[in-house]
């Protein structure tokens, strides 16, 4: 038994491709990913600046730059017209665009994490039931505090947050105490979605027309009621989440691509990483939709688009996915403000209108790649 | 340099699956783990790999290192595990899939040393010629080679393979087993392979260990250990043994054939040709 039998494909394999050139290529293989991320960041900046200029009281690029300069230097413009345009830009347009950018990024990152952790490309940030829970919380707040969005905005945010956190806490405690596998987690999510969906339907069934309209309007998802505090909260959250996700990218790769058993054998504390990462993804989702209402599709589609461009490695995928999510929402919001101007179509509607064909295209081309 | 498993007990909840198994595996040796479905093969392998926890007994390496007490990450630098098949949820390219084997070694960014191991493992398994293809485009045998390459990139001293051939056709079964045996020798690792096919086990392993109801009931070179009585006890099947090119081969019999000492009409392929005769087993 001294001779080593090798299969036909193995013969002649050793020694091939040796040399420093080959090795160096491995090391530079992420140049494309880094370039894509840099290019994407520039694209977000450019679309954001264009997006700020869109609106009923038109603003030029000069106005936008002047506003930022004025905010940096603390200067207050002398004439009323300039002051007015700068106020519109700083108090309405910038937070709106920023909320679209950060919200899109947060949902896309959450979608990427959920898809990887549950090893399922059909999963979205809403799979574990966060969206219906938030919708129920918001509906309850609308019933209790009235339908006027402006004055009740904070109660709406709290209502949505409270119930999405309750939902997440329930899912996570079930996951940790019962040691649930990805499929069971998805089923628990479906059950909770149905439960909160039914509860919201109850409220809608008994609500007056005005209340009903407010509830429906909330579920469409928009950045119309953006405020600076929302921008800052999301910014801080993403600032905390990103370093952690980057630190865990190796573990995420192992769980997503090798499976639980193999990931454990690769030295990953699978249960702990899954719980921590789900908690982060759920928090990003909950806070975002508490501010915007339910914006569909971006969390499902952005990770897929990103995967097609930079590949599946989470070290780059989460970042690029965030960029795609931001772009998708900023562009959708701009489109929503342009098509029936001065009317505004909520970003949640436009984003699904844009997202659905892209998703269809992906499904069809992917099938071709498999054949 | 020996993997020593002593009186190991592993259970799921109250049900014990491995009930006091004792065995040893030396470096450079490939040991076949045999037994019927549910005999505890997979559980034993997963316990050595740190996927399951044992309730009693010990797993030690090199005479002193208690593998079960090591931190996960440190264990992963000694023990590598090859599952039955590659997961295919997302299209990852081959090099990234092999790089997963370096997970215990680097944080966020793979270093030169990590790439060296990845490239060496890919060369050894002939994967470099497949280029940057995605794992979703690979055949079963190629996928299995990616998994073995991943395990080798882990730079292990103990290599565990959990029925790596059960989903493959005969060509890829042969190829995978050849690779498994070659790497245990070449990389001087202690290899354990759970396997169903007794003939392939006889052909490719240095030693076989029979697990029956969670206990080791036989341990030794295939030609010494295989006997119709043992195989009847483990699998409940009557067999004849023969020698083929120096390897012991197992041929299941129908009841009819056993009683009349001639081939069963519907199982001619399993019957040894008269010229080869029957293998006399040493006591």
Coordinates of C-alpha atoms in Angstrom, one line a residue, chain A residues 112-263:
Chain A
X112 CA -27.2 41.2 4.3
X113 CA -26.7 40.0 7.9
X114 CA -30.0 38.2 8.1
X115 CA -29.4 36.5 4.7
X116 CA -25.9 35.3 5.8
X117 CA -26.8 34.3 9.3
X118 CA -29.9 32.3 8.3
X119 CA -28.1 31.1 5.1
X120 CA -31.1 32.0 3.0
X121 CA -31.1 34.4 0.0
X122 CA -34.9 35.0 0.4
X123 CA -34.6 36.5 3.8
X124 CA -35.1 40.3 4.4
X125 CA -34.8 42.5 7.5
X126 CA -38.5 41.9 8.0
X127 CA -38.3 38.1 8.0
X128 CA -38.3 37.8 11.8
X129 CA -41.5 39.8 12.1
X130 CA -40.0 43.2 12.9
X131 CA -42.1 45.2 10.3
X132 CA -45.5 43.9 11.3
X133 CA -44.6 44.4 15.0
X134 CA -43.5 48.0 14.3
X135 CA -46.7 48.6 12.2
X136 CA -48.8 47.4 15.1
X137 CA -46.9 49.7 17.5
X138 CA -47.4 52.6 15.2
X139 CA -51.1 51.9 14.7
X140 CA -51.6 51.7 18.4
X141 CA -49.9 55.1 18.8
X142 CA -52.0 56.6 16.1
X143 CA -55.2 55.3 17.8
X144 CA -54.1 56.5 21.2
X145 CA -52.6 59.9 20.3
X146 CA -54.5 60.9 17.1
X147 CA -53.8 60.9 13.4
X148 CA -52.0 64.2 13.1
X149 CA -48.5 63.1 12.2
X150 CA -46.6 66.3 13.0
X151 CA -47.5 66.5 16.7
X152 CA -47.7 62.8 17.3
X153 CA -44.4 61.9 15.5
X154 CA -42.5 61.1 18.7
X155 CA -45.3 58.8 20.0
X156 CA -45.3 57.1 16.6
X157 CA -41.6 56.5 16.8
X158 CA -41.8 55.1 20.3
X159 CA -44.8 52.9 19.5
X160 CA -43.0 51.3 16.5
X161 CA -39.8 51.0 18.4
X162 CA -41.4 49.4 21.5
X163 CA -43.1 46.7 19.6
X164 CA -40.3 45.9 17.2
X165 CA -38.0 45.5 20.2
X166 CA -40.5 43.3 22.0
X167 CA -40.7 41.2 18.9
X168 CA -36.9 41.0 18.6
X169 CA -36.5 40.1 22.3
X170 CA -39.0 37.3 21.9
X171 CA -37.3 35.9 18.8
X172 CA -33.8 36.2 20.4
X173 CA -34.8 34.6 23.7
X174 CA -36.5 31.7 21.9
X175 CA -33.4 31.4 19.7
X176 CA -31.0 31.3 22.7
X177 CA -33.0 29.1 25.1
X178 CA -34.3 26.6 22.6
X179 CA -31.2 26.6 20.5
X180 CA -33.1 27.2 17.3
X181 CA -31.7 26.5 13.8
X182 CA -32.1 28.9 10.9
X183 CA -35.3 27.3 9.5
X184 CA -37.0 27.3 12.9
X185 CA -36.1 31.0 13.4
X186 CA -37.6 31.8 10.0
X187 CA -40.8 29.9 11.0
X188 CA -41.0 31.8 14.3
X189 CA -40.7 35.0 12.3
X190 CA -43.5 34.0 10.1
X191 CA -45.7 33.2 13.1
X192 CA -45.0 36.5 14.7
X193 CA -45.6 38.4 11.4
X194 CA -49.0 36.8 11.2
X195 CA -49.8 37.6 14.8
X196 CA -48.9 41.3 14.6
X197 CA -50.5 41.5 11.1
X198 CA -53.8 40.2 12.6
X199 CA -53.6 42.6 15.5
X200 CA -53.0 45.6 13.2
X201 CA -55.9 44.4 11.0
X202 CA -58.1 44.4 14.1
X203 CA -57.2 48.0 14.8
X204 CA -57.8 48.9 11.2
X205 CA -61.2 47.1 11.1
X206 CA -62.5 49.2 14.0
X207 CA -60.8 52.5 13.3
X208 CA -62.4 55.6 11.8
X209 CA -61.5 56.7 8.3
X210 CA -59.1 59.3 9.4
X211 CA -57.2 57.0 11.7
X212 CA -57.2 54.2 9.1
X213 CA -55.7 56.6 6.5
X214 CA -52.9 57.6 8.9
X215 CA -52.1 53.9 9.6
X216 CA -52.0 53.1 5.9
X217 CA -49.9 56.2 5.2
X218 CA -47.4 55.1 7.9
X219 CA -47.0 51.6 6.4
X220 CA -46.0 53.0 3.0
X221 CA -42.7 54.2 4.3
X222 CA -41.3 57.6 3.5
X223 CA -38.7 60.1 4.5
X224 CA -41.2 63.0 4.4
X225 CA -41.1 63.6 8.1
X226 CA -37.4 63.4 8.5
X227 CA -35.7 65.3 11.4
X228 CA -32.1 65.9 12.4
X229 CA -32.4 63.8 15.6
X230 CA -33.3 60.8 13.5
X231 CA -30.3 61.3 11.3
X232 CA -28.0 61.6 14.3
X233 CA -29.4 58.5 16.0
X234 CA -29.1 56.4 12.8
X235 CA -25.6 57.7 12.2
X236 CA -24.5 56.8 15.7
X237 CA -26.0 53.3 15.4
X238 CA -24.3 52.6 12.1
X239 CA -21.1 54.0 13.7
X240 CA -21.3 51.4 16.4
X241 CA -22.5 48.5 14.2
X242 CA -20.0 48.8 11.4
X243 CA -16.8 48.1 13.4
X244 CA -18.4 45.1 15.0
X245 CA -19.7 43.7 11.7
X246 CA -16.2 44.2 10.2
X247 CA -14.6 42.5 13.2
X248 CA -17.0 39.6 12.8
X249 CA -16.8 39.3 9.0
X250 CA -14.6 36.2 9.1
X251 CA -17.1 34.5 11.5
X252 CA -20.0 35.6 9.3
X253 CA -18.4 34.1 6.3
X254 CA -17.9 30.8 8.1
X255 CA -21.5 30.7 9.3
X256 CA -22.9 31.7 5.9
X257 CA -20.8 29.5 3.7
X258 CA -19.7 26.6 5.8
X259 CA -22.8 25.9 7.9
X260 CA -23.1 25.8 11.7
X261 CA -21.2 22.5 12.3
X262 CA -18.3 23.4 10.0
X263 CA -18.2 27.0 11.4

